[in-house]
Coordinates of C-alpha atoms and ligand atoms in Angstrom, one line a residue:
X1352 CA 0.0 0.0 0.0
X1353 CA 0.8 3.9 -0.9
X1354 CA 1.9 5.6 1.9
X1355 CA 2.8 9.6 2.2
X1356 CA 4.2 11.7 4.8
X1357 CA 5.2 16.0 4.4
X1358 CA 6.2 18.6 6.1
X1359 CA 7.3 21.8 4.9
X1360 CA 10.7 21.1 5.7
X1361 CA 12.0 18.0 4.2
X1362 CA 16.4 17.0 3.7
X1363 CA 15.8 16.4 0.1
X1364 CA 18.8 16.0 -2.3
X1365 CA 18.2 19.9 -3.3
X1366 CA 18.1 21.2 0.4
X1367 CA 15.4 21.5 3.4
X1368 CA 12.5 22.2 1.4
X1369 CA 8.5 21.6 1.6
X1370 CA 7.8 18.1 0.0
X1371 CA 5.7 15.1 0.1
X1372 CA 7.2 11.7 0.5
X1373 CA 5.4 8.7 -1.0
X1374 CA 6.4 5.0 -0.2
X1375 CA 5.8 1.7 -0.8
X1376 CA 6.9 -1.8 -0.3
X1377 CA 9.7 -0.2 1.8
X1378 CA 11.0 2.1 -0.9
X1379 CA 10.3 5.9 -1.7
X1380 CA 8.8 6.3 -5.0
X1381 CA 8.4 9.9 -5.5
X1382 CA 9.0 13.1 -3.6
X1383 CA 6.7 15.5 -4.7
X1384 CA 5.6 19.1 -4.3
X1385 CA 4.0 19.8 -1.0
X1386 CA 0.6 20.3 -1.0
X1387 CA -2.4 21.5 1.4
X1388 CA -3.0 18.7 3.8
X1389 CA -5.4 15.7 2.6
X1390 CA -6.6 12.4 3.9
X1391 CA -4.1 9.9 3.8
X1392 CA -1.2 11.8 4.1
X1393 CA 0.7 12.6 7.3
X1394 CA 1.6 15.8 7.5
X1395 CA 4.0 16.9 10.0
X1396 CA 3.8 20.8 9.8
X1397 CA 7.1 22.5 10.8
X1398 CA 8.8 19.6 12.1
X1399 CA 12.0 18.5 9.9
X1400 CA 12.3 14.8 7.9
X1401 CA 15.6 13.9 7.6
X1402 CA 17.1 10.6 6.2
X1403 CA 17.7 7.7 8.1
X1404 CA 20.7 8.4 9.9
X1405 CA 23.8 5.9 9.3
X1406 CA 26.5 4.9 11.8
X1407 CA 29.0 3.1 10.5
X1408 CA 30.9 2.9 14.0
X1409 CA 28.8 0.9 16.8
X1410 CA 30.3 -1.9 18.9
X1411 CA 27.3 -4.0 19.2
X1412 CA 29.4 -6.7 21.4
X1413 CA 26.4 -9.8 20.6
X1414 CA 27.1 -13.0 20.5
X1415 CA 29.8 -12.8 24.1
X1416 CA 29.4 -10.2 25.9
X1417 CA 26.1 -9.2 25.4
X1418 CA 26.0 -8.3 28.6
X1419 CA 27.8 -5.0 27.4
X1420 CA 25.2 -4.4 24.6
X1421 CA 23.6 -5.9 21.8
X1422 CA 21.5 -6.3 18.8
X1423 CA 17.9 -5.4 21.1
X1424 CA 19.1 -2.9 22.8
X1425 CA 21.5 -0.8 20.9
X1426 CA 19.2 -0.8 17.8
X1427 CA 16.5 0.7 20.3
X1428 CA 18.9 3.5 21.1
X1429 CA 19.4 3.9 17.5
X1430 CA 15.7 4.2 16.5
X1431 CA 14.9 6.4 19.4
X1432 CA 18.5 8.3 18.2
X1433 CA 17.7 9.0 14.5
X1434 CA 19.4 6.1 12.9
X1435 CA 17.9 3.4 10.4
X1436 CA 21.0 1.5 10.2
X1437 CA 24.2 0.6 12.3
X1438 CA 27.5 -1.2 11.1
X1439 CA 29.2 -3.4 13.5
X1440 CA 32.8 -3.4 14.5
X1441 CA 34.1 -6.5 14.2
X1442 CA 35.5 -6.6 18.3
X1443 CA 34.3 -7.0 21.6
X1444 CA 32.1 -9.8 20.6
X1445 CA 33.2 -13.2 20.8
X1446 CA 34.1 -14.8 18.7
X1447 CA 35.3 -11.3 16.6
X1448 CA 34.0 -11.4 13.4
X1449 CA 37.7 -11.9 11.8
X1450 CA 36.2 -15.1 9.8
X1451 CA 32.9 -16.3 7.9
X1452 CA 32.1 -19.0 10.4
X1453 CA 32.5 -15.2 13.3
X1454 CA 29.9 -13.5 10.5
X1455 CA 27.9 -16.2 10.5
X1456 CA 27.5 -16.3 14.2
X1457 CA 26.7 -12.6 14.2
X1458 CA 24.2 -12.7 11.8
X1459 CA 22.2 -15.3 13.9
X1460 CA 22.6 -13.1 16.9
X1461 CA 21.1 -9.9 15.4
X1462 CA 18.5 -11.9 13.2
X1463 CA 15.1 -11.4 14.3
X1464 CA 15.8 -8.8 17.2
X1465 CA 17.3 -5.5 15.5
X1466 CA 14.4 -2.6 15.2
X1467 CA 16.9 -1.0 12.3
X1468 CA 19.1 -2.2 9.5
X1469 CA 22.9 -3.4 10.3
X1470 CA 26.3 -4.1 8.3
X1471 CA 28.7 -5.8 9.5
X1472 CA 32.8 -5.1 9.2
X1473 CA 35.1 -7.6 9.1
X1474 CA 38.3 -7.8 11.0
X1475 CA 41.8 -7.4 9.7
X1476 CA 44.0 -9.1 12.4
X1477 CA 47.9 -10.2 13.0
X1478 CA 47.4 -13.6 11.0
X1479 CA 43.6 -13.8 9.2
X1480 CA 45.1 -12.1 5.9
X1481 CA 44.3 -15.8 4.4
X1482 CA 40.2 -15.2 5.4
X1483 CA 40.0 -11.6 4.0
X1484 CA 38.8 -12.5 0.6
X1485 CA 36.4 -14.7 1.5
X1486 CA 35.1 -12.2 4.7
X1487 CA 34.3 -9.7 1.6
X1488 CA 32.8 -12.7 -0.3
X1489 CA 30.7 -13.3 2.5
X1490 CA 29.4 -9.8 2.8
X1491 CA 31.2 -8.3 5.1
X1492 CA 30.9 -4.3 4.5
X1493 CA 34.8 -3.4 4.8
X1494 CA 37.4 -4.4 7.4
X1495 CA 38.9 -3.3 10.8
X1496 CA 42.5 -2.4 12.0
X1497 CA 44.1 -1.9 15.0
X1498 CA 47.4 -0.1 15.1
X1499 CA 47.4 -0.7 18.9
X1500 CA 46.5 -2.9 21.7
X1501 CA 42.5 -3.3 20.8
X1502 CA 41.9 -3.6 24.7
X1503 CA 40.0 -7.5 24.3
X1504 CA 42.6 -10.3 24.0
X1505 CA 40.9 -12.3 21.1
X1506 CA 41.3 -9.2 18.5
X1507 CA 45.2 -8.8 17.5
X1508 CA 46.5 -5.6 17.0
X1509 CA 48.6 -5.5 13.5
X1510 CA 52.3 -3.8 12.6
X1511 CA 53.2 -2.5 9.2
X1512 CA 54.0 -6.6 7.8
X1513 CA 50.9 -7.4 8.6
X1514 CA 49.0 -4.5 7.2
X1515 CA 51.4 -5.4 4.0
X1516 CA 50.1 -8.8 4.1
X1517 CA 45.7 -7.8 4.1
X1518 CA 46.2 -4.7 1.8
X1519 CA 46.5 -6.3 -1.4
X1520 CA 43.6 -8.0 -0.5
X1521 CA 41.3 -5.9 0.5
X1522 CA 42.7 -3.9 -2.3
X1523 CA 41.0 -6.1 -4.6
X1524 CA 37.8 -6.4 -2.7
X1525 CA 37.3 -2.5 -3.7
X1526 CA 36.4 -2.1 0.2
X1527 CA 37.8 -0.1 3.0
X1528 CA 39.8 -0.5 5.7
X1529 CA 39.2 1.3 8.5
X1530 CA 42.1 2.2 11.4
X1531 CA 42.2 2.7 14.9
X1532 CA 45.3 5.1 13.9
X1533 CA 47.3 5.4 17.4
X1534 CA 50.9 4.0 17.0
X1535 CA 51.9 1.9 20.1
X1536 CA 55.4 3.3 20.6
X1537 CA 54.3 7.1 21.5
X1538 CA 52.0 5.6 23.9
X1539 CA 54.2 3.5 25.6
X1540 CA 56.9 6.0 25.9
X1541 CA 54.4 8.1 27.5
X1542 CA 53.2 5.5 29.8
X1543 CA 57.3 4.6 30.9
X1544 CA 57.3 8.5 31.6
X1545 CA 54.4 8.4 33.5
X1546 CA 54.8 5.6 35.7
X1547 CA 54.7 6.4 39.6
X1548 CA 54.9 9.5 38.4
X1549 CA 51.2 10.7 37.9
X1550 CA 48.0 9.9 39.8
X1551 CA 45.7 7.9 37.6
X1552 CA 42.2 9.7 38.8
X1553 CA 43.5 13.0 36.9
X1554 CA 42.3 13.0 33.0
X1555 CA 45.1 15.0 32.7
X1556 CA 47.3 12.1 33.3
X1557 CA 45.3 9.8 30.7
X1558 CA 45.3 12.5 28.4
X1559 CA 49.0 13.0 28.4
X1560 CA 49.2 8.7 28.3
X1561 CA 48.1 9.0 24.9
X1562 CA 49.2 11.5 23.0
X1563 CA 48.9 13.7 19.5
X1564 CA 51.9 12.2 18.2
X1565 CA 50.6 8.4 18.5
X1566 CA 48.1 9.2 15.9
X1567 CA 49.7 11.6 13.8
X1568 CA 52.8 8.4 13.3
X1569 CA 49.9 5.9 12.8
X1570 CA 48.4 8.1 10.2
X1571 CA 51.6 8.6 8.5
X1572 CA 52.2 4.8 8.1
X1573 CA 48.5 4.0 6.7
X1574 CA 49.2 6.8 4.2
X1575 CA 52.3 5.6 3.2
X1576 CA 50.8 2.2 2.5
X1577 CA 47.4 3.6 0.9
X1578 CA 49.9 5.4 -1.5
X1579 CA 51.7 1.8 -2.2
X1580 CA 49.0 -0.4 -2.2
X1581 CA 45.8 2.4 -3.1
X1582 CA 43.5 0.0 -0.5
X1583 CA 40.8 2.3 0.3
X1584 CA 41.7 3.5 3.6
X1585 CA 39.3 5.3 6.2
X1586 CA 40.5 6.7 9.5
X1587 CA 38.3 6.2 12.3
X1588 CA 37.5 8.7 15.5
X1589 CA 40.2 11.2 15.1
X1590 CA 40.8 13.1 17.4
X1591 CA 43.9 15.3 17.3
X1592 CA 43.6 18.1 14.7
X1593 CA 47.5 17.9 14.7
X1594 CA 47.4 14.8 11.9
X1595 CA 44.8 17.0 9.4
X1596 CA 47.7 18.7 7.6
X1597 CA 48.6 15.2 6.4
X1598 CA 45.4 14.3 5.8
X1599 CA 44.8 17.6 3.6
X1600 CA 47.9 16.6 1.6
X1601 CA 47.0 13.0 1.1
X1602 CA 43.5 14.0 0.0
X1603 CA 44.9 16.5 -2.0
X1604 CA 47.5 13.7 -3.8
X1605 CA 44.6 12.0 -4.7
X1606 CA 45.2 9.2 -2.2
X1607 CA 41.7 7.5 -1.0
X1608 CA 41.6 8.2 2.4
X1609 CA 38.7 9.0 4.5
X1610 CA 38.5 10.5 7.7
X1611 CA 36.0 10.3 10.5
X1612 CA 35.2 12.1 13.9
X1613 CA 33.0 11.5 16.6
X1614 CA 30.7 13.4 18.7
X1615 CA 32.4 13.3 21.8
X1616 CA 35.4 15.3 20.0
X1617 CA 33.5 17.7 18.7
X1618 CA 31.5 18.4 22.1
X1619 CA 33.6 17.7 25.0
X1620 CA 36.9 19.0 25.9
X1621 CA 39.8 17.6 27.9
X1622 CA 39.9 21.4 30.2
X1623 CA 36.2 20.6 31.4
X1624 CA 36.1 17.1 32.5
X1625 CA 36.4 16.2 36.3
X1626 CA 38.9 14.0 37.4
X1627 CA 38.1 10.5 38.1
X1628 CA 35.4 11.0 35.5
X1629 CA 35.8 7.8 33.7
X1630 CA 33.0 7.9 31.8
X1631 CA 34.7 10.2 29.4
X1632 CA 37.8 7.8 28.8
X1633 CA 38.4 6.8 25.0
X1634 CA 40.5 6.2 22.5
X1635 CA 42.3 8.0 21.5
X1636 CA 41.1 10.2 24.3
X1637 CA 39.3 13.7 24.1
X1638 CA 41.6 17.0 24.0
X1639 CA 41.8 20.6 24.1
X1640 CA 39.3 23.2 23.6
X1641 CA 41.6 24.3 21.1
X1642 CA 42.0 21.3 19.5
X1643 CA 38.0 20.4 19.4
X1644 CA 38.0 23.9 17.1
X1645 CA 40.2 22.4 14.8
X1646 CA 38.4 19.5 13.9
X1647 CA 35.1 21.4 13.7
X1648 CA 37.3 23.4 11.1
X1649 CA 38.3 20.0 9.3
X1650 CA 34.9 18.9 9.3
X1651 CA 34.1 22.8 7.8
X1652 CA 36.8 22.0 5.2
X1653 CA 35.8 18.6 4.3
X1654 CA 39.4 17.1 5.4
X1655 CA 37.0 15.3 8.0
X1656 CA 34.3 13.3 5.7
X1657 CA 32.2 11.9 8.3
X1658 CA 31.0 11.9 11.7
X1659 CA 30.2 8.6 13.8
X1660 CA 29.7 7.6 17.2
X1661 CA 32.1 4.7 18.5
X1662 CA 29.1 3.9 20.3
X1663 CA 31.0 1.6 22.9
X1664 CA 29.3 0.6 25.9
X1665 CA 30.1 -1.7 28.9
X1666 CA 28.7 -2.9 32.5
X1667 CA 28.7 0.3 35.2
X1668 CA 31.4 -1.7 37.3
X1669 CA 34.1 -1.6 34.8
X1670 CA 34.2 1.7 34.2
X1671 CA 35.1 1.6 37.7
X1672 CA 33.7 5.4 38.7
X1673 CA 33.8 4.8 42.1
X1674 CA 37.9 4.9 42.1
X1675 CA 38.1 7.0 39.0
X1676 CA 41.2 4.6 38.2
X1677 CA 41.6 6.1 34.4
X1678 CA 44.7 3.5 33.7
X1679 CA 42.1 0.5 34.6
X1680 CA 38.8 1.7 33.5
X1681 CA 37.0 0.2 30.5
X1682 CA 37.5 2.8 27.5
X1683 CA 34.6 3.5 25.1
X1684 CA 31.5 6.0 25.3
X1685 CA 27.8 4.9 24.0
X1686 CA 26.0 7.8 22.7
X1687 CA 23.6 6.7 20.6
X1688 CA 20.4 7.8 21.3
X1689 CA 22.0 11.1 22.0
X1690 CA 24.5 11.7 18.9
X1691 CA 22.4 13.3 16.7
X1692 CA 21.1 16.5 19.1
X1693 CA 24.4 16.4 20.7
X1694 CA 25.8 17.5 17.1
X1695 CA 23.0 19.7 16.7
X1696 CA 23.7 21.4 19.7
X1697 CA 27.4 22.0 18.8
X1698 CA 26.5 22.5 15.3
X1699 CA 24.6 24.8 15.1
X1700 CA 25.9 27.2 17.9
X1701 CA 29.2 27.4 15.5
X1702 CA 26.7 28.3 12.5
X1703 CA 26.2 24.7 10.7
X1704 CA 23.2 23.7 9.1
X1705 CA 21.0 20.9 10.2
X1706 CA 22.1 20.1 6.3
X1707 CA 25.6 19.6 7.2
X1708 CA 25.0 17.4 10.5
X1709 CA 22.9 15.0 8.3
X1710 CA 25.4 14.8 5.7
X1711 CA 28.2 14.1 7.8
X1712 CA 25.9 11.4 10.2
X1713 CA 24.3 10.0 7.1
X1714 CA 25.0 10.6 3.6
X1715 CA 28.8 10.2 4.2
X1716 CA 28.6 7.1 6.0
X1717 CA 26.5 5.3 3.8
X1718 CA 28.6 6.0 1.2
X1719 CA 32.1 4.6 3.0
X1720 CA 29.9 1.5 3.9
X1721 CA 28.7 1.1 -0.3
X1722 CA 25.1 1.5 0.9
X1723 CA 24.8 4.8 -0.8
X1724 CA 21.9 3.6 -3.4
X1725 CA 19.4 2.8 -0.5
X1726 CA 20.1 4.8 2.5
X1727 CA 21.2 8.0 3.9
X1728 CA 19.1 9.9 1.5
X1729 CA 15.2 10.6 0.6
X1730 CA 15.4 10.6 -2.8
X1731 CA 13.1 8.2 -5.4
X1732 CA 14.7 4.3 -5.3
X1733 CA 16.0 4.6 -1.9
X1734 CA 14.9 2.6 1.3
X1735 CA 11.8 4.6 3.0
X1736 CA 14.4 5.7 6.1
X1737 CA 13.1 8.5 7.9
X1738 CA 13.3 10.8 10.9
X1739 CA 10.7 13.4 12.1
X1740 CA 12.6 15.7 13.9
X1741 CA 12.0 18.8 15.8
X1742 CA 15.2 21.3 15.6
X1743 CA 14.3 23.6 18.5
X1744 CA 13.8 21.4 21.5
X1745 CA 15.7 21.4 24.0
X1746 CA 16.4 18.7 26.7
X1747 CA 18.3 17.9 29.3
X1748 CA 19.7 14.0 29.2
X1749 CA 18.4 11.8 31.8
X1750 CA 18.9 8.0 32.0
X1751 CA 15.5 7.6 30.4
X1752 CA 16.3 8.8 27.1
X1753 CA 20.0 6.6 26.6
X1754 CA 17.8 3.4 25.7
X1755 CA 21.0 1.3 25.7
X1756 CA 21.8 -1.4 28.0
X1757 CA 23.2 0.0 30.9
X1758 CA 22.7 4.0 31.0
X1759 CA 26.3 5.4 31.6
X1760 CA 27.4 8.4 29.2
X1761 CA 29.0 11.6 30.2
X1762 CA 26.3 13.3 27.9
X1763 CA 24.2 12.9 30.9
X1764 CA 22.9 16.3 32.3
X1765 CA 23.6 17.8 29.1
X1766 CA 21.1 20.1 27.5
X1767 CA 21.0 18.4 24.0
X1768 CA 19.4 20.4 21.0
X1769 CA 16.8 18.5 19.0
X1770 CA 14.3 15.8 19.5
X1771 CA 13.6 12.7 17.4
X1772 CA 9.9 12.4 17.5
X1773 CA 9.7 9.0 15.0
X1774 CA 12.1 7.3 13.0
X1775 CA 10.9 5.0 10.1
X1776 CA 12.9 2.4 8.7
X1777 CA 12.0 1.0 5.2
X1778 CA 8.6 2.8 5.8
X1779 CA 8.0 0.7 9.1
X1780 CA 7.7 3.3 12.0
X1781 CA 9.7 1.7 14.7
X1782 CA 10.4 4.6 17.3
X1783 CA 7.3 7.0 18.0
X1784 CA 6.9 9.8 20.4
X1785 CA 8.8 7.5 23.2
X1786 CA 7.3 3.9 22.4
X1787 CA 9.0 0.8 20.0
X1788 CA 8.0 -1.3 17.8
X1789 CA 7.4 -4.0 19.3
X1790 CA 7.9 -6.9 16.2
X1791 CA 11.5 -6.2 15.4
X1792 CA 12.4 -6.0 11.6
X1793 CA 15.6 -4.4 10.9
X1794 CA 17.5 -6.3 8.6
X1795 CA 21.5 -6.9 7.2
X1796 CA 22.5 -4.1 4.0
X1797 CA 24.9 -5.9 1.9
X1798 CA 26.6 -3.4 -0.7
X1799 CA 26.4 -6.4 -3.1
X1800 CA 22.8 -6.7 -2.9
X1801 CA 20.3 -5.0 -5.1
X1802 CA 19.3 -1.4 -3.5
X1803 CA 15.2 -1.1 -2.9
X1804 CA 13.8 -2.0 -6.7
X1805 CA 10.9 0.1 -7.8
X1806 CA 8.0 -2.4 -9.0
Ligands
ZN570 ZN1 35.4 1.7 18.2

């Protein structure tokens, strides 16, 4: 059946404009002129539709440690968060998706329980450079590097032979890899210096543990090697400005590198956060004031393509807040039922468009994960992926609106700008004013399958 939805301020490919949006089996099938309200058309007045938003960067953690997250409950966060479809890092489940028997078991796990769409990446490890071809073969989206410890045992950092051993092959495969881009040696050096030295509860001693010049080395290497081996190569949560001069030459070499941010960078900053605050502790970890600018001026630029969450969530007790022990707490922040009026927020106080959040949180990523034809757009031939939004609401976080499995964020007691009212996801409303659909449908995008196909 014909379904239609307007407002008069639609994300179309030409701009926010008024439209009507008409779907059908899942797909859009025409956006059309907006016109005076009628029967059997929602109309949702002033209140913005955006795409589907896309997040290529989400550690689900299902099958293994589920009891961090997984396929329920973070694609609940999503849908109440703006997003119609999540890609998986391959870590921090077990087993880690570094083989097609690992895919396999992740694709059981999220079958039949996921209220949006999801991708999955492979992983790239010391030793699986035999599997990689296959892993793409299989469907896999892209693959997964760490330069560094990863922080789980079972997913092996690689060095530069190893990286020379998977290139060539995921070369071929046309998809990317993505980095954790933090050399281990500047990081270890730091941590020698630091040692008895430094109390543990200040951030400033985490901050200083991990520092600028680990990723600007990293970044160095993997563009070196994109330039010998031109594998796609994508950059994942930057978050020292100091490596976007390289990035700006490599780009402008022609080299095909890709860069990412994440929210966190662009709205927290290292001078403002409480020591023993643990919750903010990532990697590589949140900086300067100054340095938060800079990347909102490489996003400005375009140096910075993307913006995704590293939604990484874990059980309250490891993050261990009540000694504030930054050397042993768990390192990740989950933010996504937040992201998208977190980036408003920021956004749009340093004169951004709602435009430009939604291309960097969903265009942008669909188009590193190949899934350009059917999401991260409303446009005729794409998947029916929409979120009513309201731009000027404001709200202060509270446990309540986190939706993931355990609520711990340092976004709490933020005032957030923004409000997702309903999501849609191949023209299924799943998230409503609050409430869930409650028959789970989200299924896997494949970049090799057929986008939505107009009858
Ligand atoms: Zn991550």
């Amino acid at each position: 059946m014909r379904q239609a939805i307007q407002s008069r301020r639609v994300l179309t490919e030409d701009g926010i404009r008024p439209a009507r949006v008409l779907f059908e089996a899942g797909c859009i099938v025409a956006v059309e002129e907006y016109e005076s309200p009628s029967s059997g058309v929602e109309d949702f007045g002033d209140l913005c539709i955006l795409p589907g938003l896309v997040d290529t960067h989400v550690h689900i953690n299902e099958p293994g440690r589920t009891d961090w997250e997984g396929f329920a409950t973070a694609t609940r966060a999503a849908a109440a968060g703006g997003y119609t479809c999540l890609v998986d890092m391959p870590l921090n489940s077990v087993p880690s998706t570094v083989d097609v028997p690992a895919l396999g078991a992740k694709r059981e796990a999220a079958a039949g329980q996921s209220l949006v769409d999801y991708g999955f990446w492979g992983g790239a490890v010391a030793g699986n450079s035999a599997e990689l071809s296959s892993l793409a073969g299989a469907g896999v989206l892209g693959f997964k590097s760490f330069l560094i410890e990863s922080g789980v045992a079972e997913f092996a950092m690689v060095r530069e032979h190893d990286l020379r051993l998977a290139m060539p092959a995921i070369a071929e495969s046309g998809l990317p890899l993505l980095v954790h881009a933090e050399a281990p040696e500047p990081v270890e050096r730091s941590h020698r210096w630091l040692a008895g030295r430094a109390p543990w509860t200040a951030y400033s001693t985490y901050l200083e543990s991990r520092p600028d010049e680990a990723e600007v080395e990293a970044i160095e290497l993997m563009i070196r090697l994109c330039r010998e081996y031109r594998c796609r190569v994508h950059i994942v949560h930057l978050a020292s400005a100091r490596a976007l001069p390289l990035l700006r030459e490599a780009r402008a070499e022609g080299l095909p590198i890709t860069v990412e941010t994440c929210p966190h960078y662009l709205y927290f900053d290292a001078e403002t956060i409480p020591d023993g605050a643990t919750q903010y502790k990532c990697a590589p970890p949140i900086r300067s004031a100054a340095n938060r600018e800079e990347l909102w001026e490489g996003l400005r630029e375009g140096v910075i393509d993307l913006v995704a969450t590293d939604h990484s969530p874990c059980p309250p007790a490891l993050k261990l807040m009540d000694t504030g022990d930054f050397a042993k707490a768990w390192g990740g922040i989950a933010s996504l039922s937040v992201a998208l009026p977190a980036m408003w927020a920021s956004a749009k106080a340093r004169g951004f468009a709602l435009t430009d959040v939604v291309r960097w949180m969903s265009a942008m990523p669909a188009q590193l994960a190949g899934l350009q034809s059917s999401k991260g757009r409303i446009a005729t031939g794409a998947d029916a992926d929409f979120v009513v939004f309201h731009p000027d609401a404001v709200f202060r976080v509270e446990p309540r609106h986190l939706h993931f499995r355990h609520p711990v964020s340092p976004y709490l007691g933020q005032d957030l700008l923004g409000q997702v009212r309903r999501t849609y996801v191949r023209g299924k409303r799943v998230f409503d004013e609050g409430e869930f659909d409650a028959n789970p449908s989200g299924r896997e995008c494949r970049a090799d399958l057929p986008a939505c196909r107009l009858s």
